[in-house]
mmCIF file of C-alpha atoms and ligand atoms in Angstrom:
data_model
loop_
_atom_site.group_PDB
_atom_site.id
_atom_site.type_symbol
_atom_site.label_atom_id
_atom_site.label_comp_id
_atom_site.label_asym_id
_atom_site.label_seq_id
_atom_site.Cartn_x
_atom_site.Cartn_y
_atom_site.Cartn_z
ATOM 1 C CA UNK R 30 23.272 23.573 -9.010
ATOM 2 C CA UNK R 31 20.891 23.733 -6.071
ATOM 3 C CA UNK R 32 19.732 20.439 -4.603
ATOM 4 C CA UNK R 33 16.338 19.776 -3.073
ATOM 5 C CA UNK R 34 14.822 17.916 -0.147
ATOM 6 C CA UNK R 35 12.345 15.583 -1.819
ATOM 7 C CA UNK R 36 9.504 13.692 -0.131
ATOM 8 C CA UNK R 37 7.861 10.776 -1.930
ATOM 9 C CA UNK R 38 4.451 10.119 -0.378
ATOM 10 C CA UNK R 39 3.491 6.512 -1.082
ATOM 11 C CA UNK R 40 7.133 5.502 -1.595
ATOM 12 C CA UNK R 41 6.364 1.814 -0.957
ATOM 13 C CA UNK R 42 3.642 1.694 -3.616
ATOM 14 C CA UNK R 43 3.748 0.714 -7.283
ATOM 15 C CA UNK R 44 4.112 4.315 -8.515
ATOM 16 C CA UNK R 45 6.225 5.536 -5.564
ATOM 17 C CA UNK R 46 8.864 2.885 -6.235
ATOM 18 C CA UNK R 47 9.018 3.935 -9.888
ATOM 19 C CA UNK R 48 9.432 7.570 -8.827
ATOM 20 C CA UNK R 49 12.607 6.553 -7.005
ATOM 21 C CA UNK R 50 13.887 4.632 -10.049
ATOM 22 C CA UNK R 51 13.202 7.543 -12.410
ATOM 23 C CA UNK R 52 14.850 10.060 -10.059
ATOM 24 C CA UNK R 53 17.941 7.826 -9.977
ATOM 25 C CA UNK R 54 17.989 7.539 -13.766
ATOM 26 C CA UNK R 55 17.719 11.271 -14.443
ATOM 27 C CA UNK R 56 20.099 12.103 -11.562
ATOM 28 C CA UNK R 57 17.503 14.321 -9.974
ATOM 29 C CA UNK R 58 19.187 16.954 -7.779
ATOM 30 C CA UNK R 59 18.265 15.379 -4.436
ATOM 31 C CA UNK R 60 19.834 16.794 -1.274
ATOM 32 C CA UNK R 61 17.767 14.562 1.011
ATOM 33 C CA UNK R 62 15.224 11.890 0.116
ATOM 34 C CA UNK R 63 12.346 11.331 2.555
ATOM 35 C CA UNK R 64 10.209 8.271 1.654
ATOM 36 C CA UNK R 65 6.807 8.469 3.336
ATOM 37 C CA UNK R 66 4.059 5.877 3.736
ATOM 38 C CA UNK R 67 1.481 4.787 6.286
ATOM 39 C CA UNK R 68 2.361 3.568 9.782
ATOM 40 C CA UNK R 69 2.214 0.029 8.305
ATOM 41 C CA UNK R 70 5.427 0.548 6.317
ATOM 42 C CA UNK R 71 7.168 3.121 8.528
ATOM 43 C CA UNK R 72 10.484 1.799 9.822
ATOM 44 C CA UNK R 73 11.054 -0.333 6.715
ATOM 45 C CA UNK R 74 13.379 0.797 3.953
ATOM 46 C CA UNK R 75 13.362 1.590 0.256
ATOM 47 C CA UNK R 76 16.415 1.487 -1.986
ATOM 48 C CA UNK R 77 17.734 4.692 -3.486
ATOM 49 C CA UNK R 78 21.097 4.919 -5.274
ATOM 50 C CA UNK R 79 22.262 1.613 -3.745
ATOM 51 C CA UNK R 80 21.429 2.747 -0.233
ATOM 52 C CA UNK R 81 18.640 1.682 2.095
ATOM 53 C CA UNK R 82 16.625 4.744 3.081
ATOM 54 C CA UNK R 83 14.271 4.559 6.055
ATOM 55 C CA UNK R 84 10.553 4.989 5.356
ATOM 56 C CA UNK R 85 8.879 7.486 7.678
ATOM 57 C CA UNK R 86 5.245 7.802 8.607
ATOM 58 C CA UNK R 87 3.267 10.484 6.789
ATOM 59 C CA UNK R 88 2.179 13.027 9.395
ATOM 60 C CA UNK R 89 0.911 16.595 9.302
ATOM 61 C CA UNK R 90 4.240 17.944 10.561
ATOM 62 C CA UNK R 91 6.739 15.814 8.632
ATOM 63 C CA UNK R 92 7.140 18.277 5.726
ATOM 64 C CA UNK R 93 8.134 21.073 8.069
ATOM 65 C CA UNK R 94 10.363 18.851 10.203
ATOM 66 C CA UNK R 95 12.230 17.563 7.150
ATOM 67 C CA UNK R 96 12.310 20.982 5.407
ATOM 68 C CA UNK R 97 10.824 19.521 2.217
ATOM 69 C CA UNK R 98 11.144 21.533 -1.025
ATOM 70 C CA UNK R 99 9.392 19.124 -3.415
ATOM 71 C CA UNK R 100 6.686 16.627 -2.391
ATOM 72 C CA UNK R 101 5.642 13.937 -4.878
ATOM 73 C CA UNK R 102 2.303 12.442 -3.800
ATOM 74 C CA UNK R 103 1.060 9.035 -4.926
ATOM 75 C CA UNK R 104 -0.823 7.468 -2.036
ATOM 76 C CA UNK R 105 -4.440 7.949 -3.138
ATOM 77 C CA UNK R 106 -6.823 10.898 -3.429
ATOM 78 C CA UNK R 107 -7.884 11.073 0.207
ATOM 79 C CA UNK R 108 -4.252 11.133 1.385
ATOM 80 C CA UNK R 109 -3.487 14.005 -1.013
ATOM 81 C CA UNK R 110 -6.624 15.878 0.042
ATOM 82 C CA UNK R 111 -5.613 15.694 3.683
ATOM 83 C CA UNK R 112 -1.832 16.059 3.555
ATOM 84 C CA UNK R 113 -0.944 18.132 0.451
ATOM 85 C CA UNK R 114 -2.012 21.374 2.215
ATOM 86 C CA UNK R 115 0.467 20.637 5.029
ATOM 87 C CA UNK R 116 3.273 20.199 2.485
ATOM 88 C CA UNK R 117 2.345 23.500 0.821
ATOM 89 C CA UNK R 118 2.117 25.214 4.206
ATOM 90 C CA UNK R 119 5.646 23.984 4.933
ATOM 91 C CA UNK R 120 6.858 25.711 1.741
ATOM 92 C CA UNK R 121 7.025 22.733 -0.613
ATOM 93 C CA UNK R 122 5.693 22.505 -4.150
ATOM 94 C CA UNK R 123 3.357 19.495 -4.376
ATOM 95 C CA UNK R 124 3.265 17.348 -7.503
ATOM 96 C CA UNK R 125 0.189 15.207 -7.067
ATOM 97 C CA UNK R 126 -0.403 11.988 -8.947
ATOM 98 C CA UNK R 127 -3.981 11.498 -7.729
ATOM 99 C CA UNK R 128 -7.164 12.858 -9.300
ATOM 100 C CA UNK R 129 -8.033 14.970 -6.261
ATOM 101 C CA UNK R 130 -6.851 18.395 -7.485
ATOM 102 C CA UNK R 131 -6.782 17.809 -11.248
ATOM 103 C CA UNK R 132 -9.859 19.766 -12.243
ATOM 104 C CA UNK R 133 -9.355 22.596 -9.739
ATOM 105 C CA UNK R 134 -9.076 25.733 -11.930
ATOM 106 C CA UNK R 135 -6.273 27.007 -9.689
ATOM 107 C CA UNK R 136 -4.196 23.844 -10.093
ATOM 108 C CA UNK R 137 -2.270 23.354 -13.338
ATOM 109 C CA UNK R 138 -2.661 19.907 -14.913
ATOM 110 C CA UNK R 139 0.549 19.231 -16.767
ATOM 111 C CA UNK R 140 2.120 16.919 -19.315
ATOM 112 C CA UNK R 141 5.519 18.552 -19.872
ATOM 113 C CA UNK R 142 5.628 17.588 -23.574
ATOM 114 C CA UNK R 143 2.207 19.194 -24.164
ATOM 115 C CA UNK R 144 1.535 22.167 -21.854
ATOM 116 C CA UNK R 145 4.713 22.950 -19.878
ATOM 117 C CA UNK R 146 3.779 26.646 -19.821
ATOM 118 C CA UNK R 147 0.936 25.873 -17.383
ATOM 119 C CA UNK R 148 3.478 25.074 -14.659
ATOM 120 C CA UNK R 149 3.871 28.819 -14.042
ATOM 121 C CA UNK R 150 0.400 28.765 -12.442
ATOM 122 C CA UNK R 151 1.719 26.555 -9.619
ATOM 123 C CA UNK R 152 1.861 29.485 -7.200
ATOM 124 C CA UNK R 153 -1.942 29.752 -7.039
ATOM 125 C CA UNK R 154 -2.182 26.756 -4.698
ATOM 126 C CA UNK R 155 1.368 25.401 -4.523
ATOM 127 C CA UNK R 156 0.147 22.251 -6.292
ATOM 128 C CA UNK R 157 0.737 20.844 -9.783
ATOM 129 C CA UNK R 158 -1.424 17.886 -10.789
ATOM 130 C CA UNK R 159 -0.271 14.860 -12.755
ATOM 131 C CA UNK R 160 -3.005 13.660 -15.157
ATOM 132 C CA UNK R 161 -4.564 10.219 -15.354
ATOM 133 C CA UNK R 162 -2.245 7.583 -16.851
ATOM 134 C CA UNK R 163 -4.437 6.973 -19.911
ATOM 135 C CA UNK R 164 -4.733 10.683 -20.628
ATOM 136 C CA UNK R 165 -0.977 11.327 -20.499
ATOM 137 C CA UNK R 166 0.060 8.849 -23.193
ATOM 138 C CA UNK R 167 -2.852 9.839 -25.442
ATOM 139 C CA UNK R 168 -2.178 13.590 -25.386
ATOM 140 C CA UNK R 169 1.548 13.006 -25.914
ATOM 141 C CA UNK R 170 0.784 11.082 -29.107
ATOM 142 C CA UNK R 171 -1.857 13.574 -30.258
ATOM 143 C CA UNK R 172 -0.079 16.854 -29.518
ATOM 144 C CA UNK R 173 1.718 16.925 -32.927
ATOM 145 C CA UNK R 174 -1.572 16.094 -34.672
ATOM 146 C CA UNK R 175 -3.355 18.908 -32.840
ATOM 147 C CA UNK R 176 -0.662 21.396 -33.870
ATOM 148 C CA UNK R 177 -0.703 20.386 -37.533
ATOM 149 C CA UNK R 178 -4.292 19.453 -38.306
ATOM 150 C CA UNK R 179 -6.394 20.583 -35.342
ATOM 151 C CA UNK R 180 -8.509 18.000 -33.482
ATOM 152 C CA UNK R 181 -12.285 17.952 -33.498
ATOM 153 C CA UNK R 182 -12.990 14.620 -31.793
ATOM 154 C CA UNK R 183 -11.252 11.657 -30.171
ATOM 155 C CA UNK R 184 -12.770 8.177 -29.816
ATOM 156 C CA UNK R 185 -10.631 5.956 -27.609
ATOM 157 C CA UNK R 186 -10.831 2.451 -26.127
ATOM 158 C CA UNK R 187 -8.235 1.530 -23.532
ATOM 159 C CA UNK R 188 -6.638 -1.767 -22.510
ATOM 160 C CA UNK R 189 -5.405 -0.931 -19.007
ATOM 161 C CA UNK R 190 -3.003 -3.032 -16.952
ATOM 162 C CA UNK R 191 -3.734 -4.137 -13.399
ATOM 163 C CA UNK R 192 -0.858 -2.090 -11.919
ATOM 164 C CA UNK R 193 -2.965 1.015 -12.564
ATOM 165 C CA UNK R 194 -4.894 -0.060 -9.466
ATOM 166 C CA UNK R 195 -1.739 -0.550 -7.358
ATOM 167 C CA UNK R 196 0.434 -3.399 -6.159
ATOM 168 C CA UNK R 197 -2.356 -5.377 -4.525
ATOM 169 C CA UNK R 198 -4.241 -5.341 -7.843
ATOM 170 C CA UNK R 199 -1.242 -6.911 -9.604
ATOM 171 C CA UNK R 200 -1.136 -9.513 -6.814
ATOM 172 C CA UNK R 201 -4.825 -10.235 -7.411
ATOM 173 C CA UNK R 202 -4.180 -11.107 -11.077
ATOM 174 C CA UNK R 203 -1.177 -13.294 -10.232
ATOM 175 C CA UNK R 204 -3.090 -15.092 -7.484
ATOM 176 C CA UNK R 205 -6.025 -15.783 -9.811
ATOM 177 C CA UNK R 206 -3.671 -17.172 -12.486
ATOM 178 C CA UNK R 207 -2.105 -19.461 -9.873
ATOM 179 C CA UNK R 208 -5.598 -20.559 -8.846
ATOM 180 C CA UNK R 209 -6.405 -21.238 -12.501
ATOM 181 C CA UNK R 210 -3.439 -23.597 -12.821
ATOM 182 C CA UNK R 211 -4.458 -25.233 -9.526
ATOM 183 C CA UNK R 212 -7.964 -25.800 -10.955
ATOM 184 C CA UNK R 213 -9.562 -23.553 -8.295
ATOM 185 C CA UNK R 214 -10.158 -20.287 -10.142
ATOM 186 C CA UNK R 215 -13.872 -20.574 -9.235
ATOM 187 C CA UNK R 216 -12.978 -20.070 -5.571
ATOM 188 C CA UNK R 217 -10.555 -17.222 -6.231
ATOM 189 C CA UNK R 218 -11.397 -13.911 -4.575
ATOM 190 C CA UNK R 219 -11.607 -10.512 -6.212
ATOM 191 C CA UNK R 220 -11.248 -7.366 -4.133
ATOM 192 C CA UNK R 221 -9.563 -4.755 -6.305
ATOM 193 C CA UNK R 222 -11.696 -5.412 -9.391
ATOM 194 C CA UNK R 223 -15.465 -5.804 -9.712
ATOM 195 C CA UNK R 224 -15.022 -9.230 -11.379
ATOM 196 C CA UNK R 225 -12.393 -11.906 -11.931
ATOM 197 C CA UNK R 226 -9.601 -10.278 -13.964
ATOM 198 C CA UNK R 227 -7.607 -13.395 -14.903
ATOM 199 C CA UNK R 228 -8.573 -14.604 -18.411
ATOM 200 C CA UNK R 229 -11.131 -11.810 -18.604
ATOM 201 C CA UNK R 230 -11.526 -8.170 -19.681
ATOM 202 C CA UNK R 231 -13.654 -5.791 -17.622
ATOM 203 C CA UNK R 232 -15.315 -2.783 -19.293
ATOM 204 C CA UNK R 233 -15.456 -0.862 -16.031
ATOM 205 C CA UNK R 234 -12.728 1.189 -14.345
ATOM 206 C CA UNK R 235 -13.908 3.158 -11.316
ATOM 207 C CA UNK R 236 -17.604 3.875 -10.729
ATOM 208 C CA UNK R 237 -20.356 4.673 -13.242
ATOM 209 C CA UNK R 238 -21.578 8.245 -13.572
ATOM 210 C CA UNK R 239 -25.139 9.342 -14.369
ATOM 211 C CA UNK R 240 -24.311 9.791 -18.075
ATOM 212 C CA UNK R 241 -23.394 6.099 -18.471
ATOM 213 C CA UNK R 242 -19.647 6.706 -18.655
ATOM 214 C CA UNK R 243 -17.328 5.698 -15.812
ATOM 215 C CA UNK R 244 -15.341 8.161 -13.711
ATOM 216 C CA UNK R 245 -12.130 6.963 -15.404
ATOM 217 C CA UNK R 246 -13.673 7.663 -18.831
ATOM 218 C CA UNK R 247 -14.800 11.145 -17.788
ATOM 219 C CA UNK R 248 -11.265 11.831 -16.507
ATOM 220 C CA UNK R 249 -10.031 11.278 -20.058
ATOM 221 C CA UNK R 250 -12.689 13.658 -21.387
ATOM 222 C CA UNK R 251 -12.161 16.502 -18.932
ATOM 223 C CA UNK R 252 -8.397 16.225 -18.540
ATOM 224 C CA UNK R 253 -7.758 16.118 -22.302
ATOM 225 C CA UNK R 254 -9.563 19.406 -22.757
ATOM 226 C CA UNK R 255 -7.805 21.060 -19.813
ATOM 227 C CA UNK R 256 -4.340 19.975 -21.004
ATOM 228 C CA UNK R 257 -4.863 20.649 -24.717
ATOM 229 C CA UNK R 258 -6.604 23.982 -24.096
ATOM 230 C CA UNK R 259 -9.324 23.155 -26.569
ATOM 231 C CA UNK R 260 -12.962 22.033 -26.689
ATOM 232 C CA UNK R 261 -12.337 18.593 -28.169
ATOM 233 C CA UNK R 262 -15.139 16.021 -28.202
ATOM 234 C CA UNK R 263 -13.891 12.882 -26.431
ATOM 235 C CA UNK R 264 -15.627 9.514 -26.073
ATOM 236 C CA UNK R 265 -13.711 6.940 -24.031
ATOM 237 C CA UNK R 266 -14.309 3.304 -23.127
ATOM 238 C CA UNK R 267 -11.865 2.239 -20.411
ATOM 239 C CA UNK R 268 -11.242 -1.475 -20.092
ATOM 240 C CA UNK R 269 -9.149 -3.412 -17.559
ATOM 241 C CA UNK R 270 -7.226 -6.304 -19.110
ATOM 242 C CA UNK R 271 -5.200 -9.083 -17.471
ATOM 243 C CA UNK R 272 -1.738 -7.594 -18.020
ATOM 244 C CA UNK R 273 0.571 -6.399 -15.267
ATOM 245 C CA UNK R 274 2.095 -3.296 -16.745
ATOM 246 C CA UNK R 275 1.626 -1.058 -19.793
ATOM 247 C CA UNK R 276 -1.590 0.586 -20.919
ATOM 248 C CA UNK R 277 -2.645 0.284 -24.570
ATOM 249 C CA UNK R 278 -5.159 2.474 -26.383
ATOM 250 C CA UNK R 279 -6.920 2.261 -29.720
ATOM 251 C CA UNK R 280 -7.378 5.898 -30.736
ATOM 252 C CA UNK R 281 -9.495 7.309 -33.560
ATOM 253 C CA UNK R 282 -8.972 11.013 -34.075
ATOM 254 C CA UNK R 283 -11.169 13.233 -36.227
ATOM 255 C CA UNK R 284 -9.137 16.206 -37.405
ATOM 256 C CA UNK R 285 -10.233 19.664 -38.490
ATOM 257 C CA UNK R 286 -8.301 19.248 -41.768
ATOM 258 C CA UNK R 287 -7.683 16.280 -44.057
ATOM 259 C CA UNK R 288 -4.760 14.106 -42.969
ATOM 260 C CA UNK R 289 -2.119 12.321 -45.012
ATOM 261 C CA UNK R 290 -1.350 9.209 -42.895
ATOM 262 C CA UNK R 291 2.303 9.037 -44.040
ATOM 263 C CA UNK R 292 2.858 12.690 -43.153
ATOM 264 C CA UNK R 293 1.049 12.129 -39.842
ATOM 265 C CA UNK R 294 3.396 9.235 -39.056
ATOM 266 C CA UNK R 295 6.396 11.502 -39.539
ATOM 267 C CA UNK R 296 4.844 14.306 -37.486
ATOM 268 C CA UNK R 297 4.022 11.929 -34.608
ATOM 269 C CA UNK R 298 7.567 10.503 -34.680
ATOM 270 C CA UNK R 299 8.909 14.024 -34.160
ATOM 271 C CA UNK R 300 6.857 14.406 -30.942
ATOM 272 C CA UNK R 301 8.850 14.754 -27.740
ATOM 273 C CA UNK R 302 9.366 11.407 -25.971
ATOM 274 C CA UNK R 303 7.234 9.657 -28.584
ATOM 275 C CA UNK R 304 8.516 6.678 -30.580
ATOM 276 C CA UNK R 305 6.771 5.369 -33.688
ATOM 277 C CA UNK R 306 6.884 1.557 -33.968
ATOM 278 C CA UNK R 307 4.990 0.948 -37.158
ATOM 279 C CA UNK R 308 6.027 -1.780 -39.563
ATOM 280 C CA UNK R 309 2.983 -4.076 -39.598
ATOM 281 C CA UNK R 310 4.325 -6.329 -42.377
ATOM 282 C CA UNK R 311 7.135 -7.336 -40.066
ATOM 283 C CA UNK R 312 4.899 -7.586 -37.017
ATOM 284 C CA UNK R 313 6.226 -4.366 -35.516
ATOM 285 C CA UNK R 314 3.765 -2.316 -33.494
ATOM 286 C CA UNK R 315 3.571 -1.187 -29.855
ATOM 287 C CA UNK R 316 2.632 -3.728 -27.184
ATOM 288 C CA UNK R 317 2.747 -3.602 -23.378
ATOM 289 C CA UNK R 318 5.675 -6.065 -23.257
ATOM 290 C CA UNK R 319 7.791 -3.614 -25.279
ATOM 291 C CA UNK R 320 7.162 -0.595 -23.083
ATOM 292 C CA UNK R 321 7.915 -1.826 -19.556
ATOM 293 C CA UNK R 322 10.362 0.456 -17.716
ATOM 294 C CA UNK R 323 10.559 2.743 -20.753
ATOM 295 C CA UNK R 324 10.030 6.476 -20.474
ATOM 296 C CA UNK R 325 8.629 6.959 -23.978
ATOM 297 C CA UNK R 326 5.157 6.592 -25.472
ATOM 298 C CA UNK R 327 4.992 4.172 -28.396
ATOM 299 C CA UNK R 328 2.667 4.691 -31.354
ATOM 300 C CA UNK R 329 1.893 2.359 -34.244
ATOM 301 C CA UNK R 330 -0.840 1.025 -36.531
ATOM 302 C CA UNK R 331 -1.096 4.590 -37.838
ATOM 303 C CA UNK R 332 -3.534 4.541 -40.735
ATOM 304 C CA UNK R 333 -6.135 6.617 -42.494
ATOM 305 C CA UNK R 334 -9.841 5.927 -42.427
ATOM 306 C CA UNK R 335 -11.497 3.947 -45.217
ATOM 307 C CA UNK R 336 -14.297 6.522 -45.543
ATOM 308 C CA UNK R 337 -13.203 9.950 -44.385
ATOM 309 C CA UNK R 338 -9.976 11.802 -45.203
ATOM 310 C CA UNK R 339 -9.916 13.745 -41.932
ATOM 311 C CA UNK R 340 -9.849 10.644 -39.667
ATOM 312 C CA UNK R 341 -6.717 8.901 -38.396
ATOM 313 C CA UNK R 342 -6.446 5.651 -36.411
ATOM 314 C CA UNK R 343 -3.560 4.591 -34.199
ATOM 315 C CA UNK R 344 -2.504 2.325 -31.313
ATOM 316 C CA UNK R 345 -0.737 3.979 -28.390
ATOM 317 C CA UNK R 346 1.141 2.121 -25.634
ATOM 318 C CA UNK R 347 3.131 3.320 -22.619
ATOM 319 C CA UNK R 348 4.292 2.093 -19.225
ATOM 320 C CA UNK R 349 1.479 3.337 -16.987
ATOM 321 C CA UNK R 350 3.686 3.377 -13.881
ATOM 322 C CA UNK R 351 6.370 5.396 -15.689
ATOM 323 C CA UNK R 352 4.997 7.605 -18.489
ATOM 324 C CA UNK R 353 1.515 7.522 -16.964
ATOM 325 C CA UNK R 354 2.686 8.434 -13.475
ATOM 326 C CA UNK R 355 6.264 8.522 -12.131
ATOM 327 C CA UNK R 356 8.131 9.792 -15.201
ATOM 328 C CA UNK R 357 5.571 12.518 -15.813
ATOM 329 C CA UNK R 358 5.779 13.637 -12.170
ATOM 330 C CA UNK R 359 9.581 13.747 -12.224
ATOM 331 C CA UNK R 360 9.565 15.609 -15.559
ATOM 332 C CA UNK R 361 7.159 18.162 -14.042
ATOM 333 C CA UNK R 362 9.570 18.595 -11.134
ATOM 334 C CA UNK R 363 12.504 19.059 -13.549
ATOM 335 C CA UNK R 364 10.570 21.658 -15.570
ATOM 336 C CA UNK R 365 9.494 23.395 -12.370
ATOM 337 C CA UNK R 366 13.141 23.707 -11.320
ATOM 338 C CA UNK R 367 14.082 24.974 -14.794
ATOM 339 C CA UNK R 368 11.243 27.517 -14.924
ATOM 340 C CA UNK R 369 11.684 28.804 -11.443
ATOM 341 C CA UNK R 370 15.481 28.626 -12.012
ATOM 342 C CA UNK R 371 15.921 28.430 -8.288
HETATM 343 P P1 A2P H 29 1.795 1.499 2.773
HETATM 344 O O1 A2P H 29 2.854 0.640 2.156
HETATM 345 O O2 A2P H 29 2.187 1.929 4.153
HETATM 346 O O3 A2P H 29 0.414 0.929 2.689
HETATM 347 P P2 A2P H 29 -0.250 1.103 -4.215
HETATM 348 O O4 A2P H 29 -0.829 2.135 -5.144
HETATM 349 O O5 A2P H 29 0.785 0.242 -4.868
HETATM 350 O O6 A2P H 29 -1.320 0.308 -3.531
HETATM 351 O O7 A2P H 29 0.537 1.918 -3.069
HETATM 352 C C1 A2P H 29 -0.069 2.894 -2.264
HETATM 353 C C2 A2P H 29 0.989 3.676 -1.499
HETATM 354 O O8 A2P H 29 0.321 4.671 -0.718
HETATM 355 C C3 A2P H 29 1.801 2.850 -0.531
HETATM 356 O O9 A2P H 29 3.104 3.386 -0.434
HETATM 357 C C4 A2P H 29 1.035 3.050 0.761
HETATM 358 O O10 A2P H 29 1.816 2.878 1.923
HETATM 359 C C5 A2P H 29 0.655 4.501 0.640
HETATM 360 N N1 A2P H 29 -0.489 4.828 1.500
HETATM 361 C C6 A2P H 29 -1.742 4.307 1.437
HETATM 362 N N2 A2P H 29 -2.523 4.843 2.397
HETATM 363 C C7 A2P H 29 -1.754 5.724 3.082
HETATM 364 C C8 A2P H 29 -1.978 6.599 4.196
HETATM 365 N N3 A2P H 29 -3.159 6.688 4.786
HETATM 366 N N4 A2P H 29 -0.930 7.364 4.636
HETATM 367 C C9 A2P H 29 0.269 7.289 4.021
HETATM 368 N N5 A2P H 29 0.543 6.474 2.983
HETATM 369 C C10 A2P H 29 -0.457 5.706 2.514
#
């Protein structure tokens, strides 16, 4: 089997580190690993397969110099905007975890369990986009419902962990908790979030748009329709909560046909990389603590509506750094290899 020179852009970050872990776990066919970050981290090391691998500085020429075949980007939208074209120019396929290219009609937006066929469009720009973390876990859970009943509308509220905003955002929560126990939470700073996140929930992720929704919420709207190839009505409320890892979502889905909740439970459990945890009498349902470092999306609290037979409610949880980012990117790369059968 052919092996590939793989660059991880943002290898020292929260998602980049997980990309390395997932590649190890799936025994990704790596010929050479090139971890890239800013000049701040260049010269340091990251661990890969029990070896210390030197971090290099991201430059315009590095992809050509290192003969990169696959470049996984997770260092922020502006970094992707500037450097992804250099990776493509050097002959690499770019799998981009940022929002920068997601809605470009010439860039496929892929969740391998939902729309793997879109990967074939990668040649248009040499880039495949990884969706927003909250979108990925939701469409994975809903794909079997879409196939069986059709989906008219989705109403979703999210409970998003701090790691979605990077390592320094996790540090901000921990620091504020320490300040709380030192009786000085009042003096604690907040930089990554618009308000104190410790002992709080913040109904704002990213900036507000003119329509009253935030950019994060509109990502869920637009990306869901692009991935599911359908005109589904979506209303999202994205909320940051004081957890470190694992996004949760309360999802209400209005189907085109009437739904039998028991049948729906079975159909969802047959979804690829989806696990149903649904035994409320015994306190079994998905929670962030159960999903950390897991590569599956967990679904529970599946129930019908009290009023309408075509509405289904559920609770969906996944590790945002894995399922919502690193695992999805690595699965795209695996599918790309399989499809191109290089
Ligand atoms: P660095 O460690 O050098 O700052 P997180 O999402 O956890 O905050 O991580 C962001 C990742 O993106 C880190 O690996 C960070 O590297 C990297 N990064 C941020 N800005 C740049 C940049 N301008 N060039 C290259 N890498 C960057």
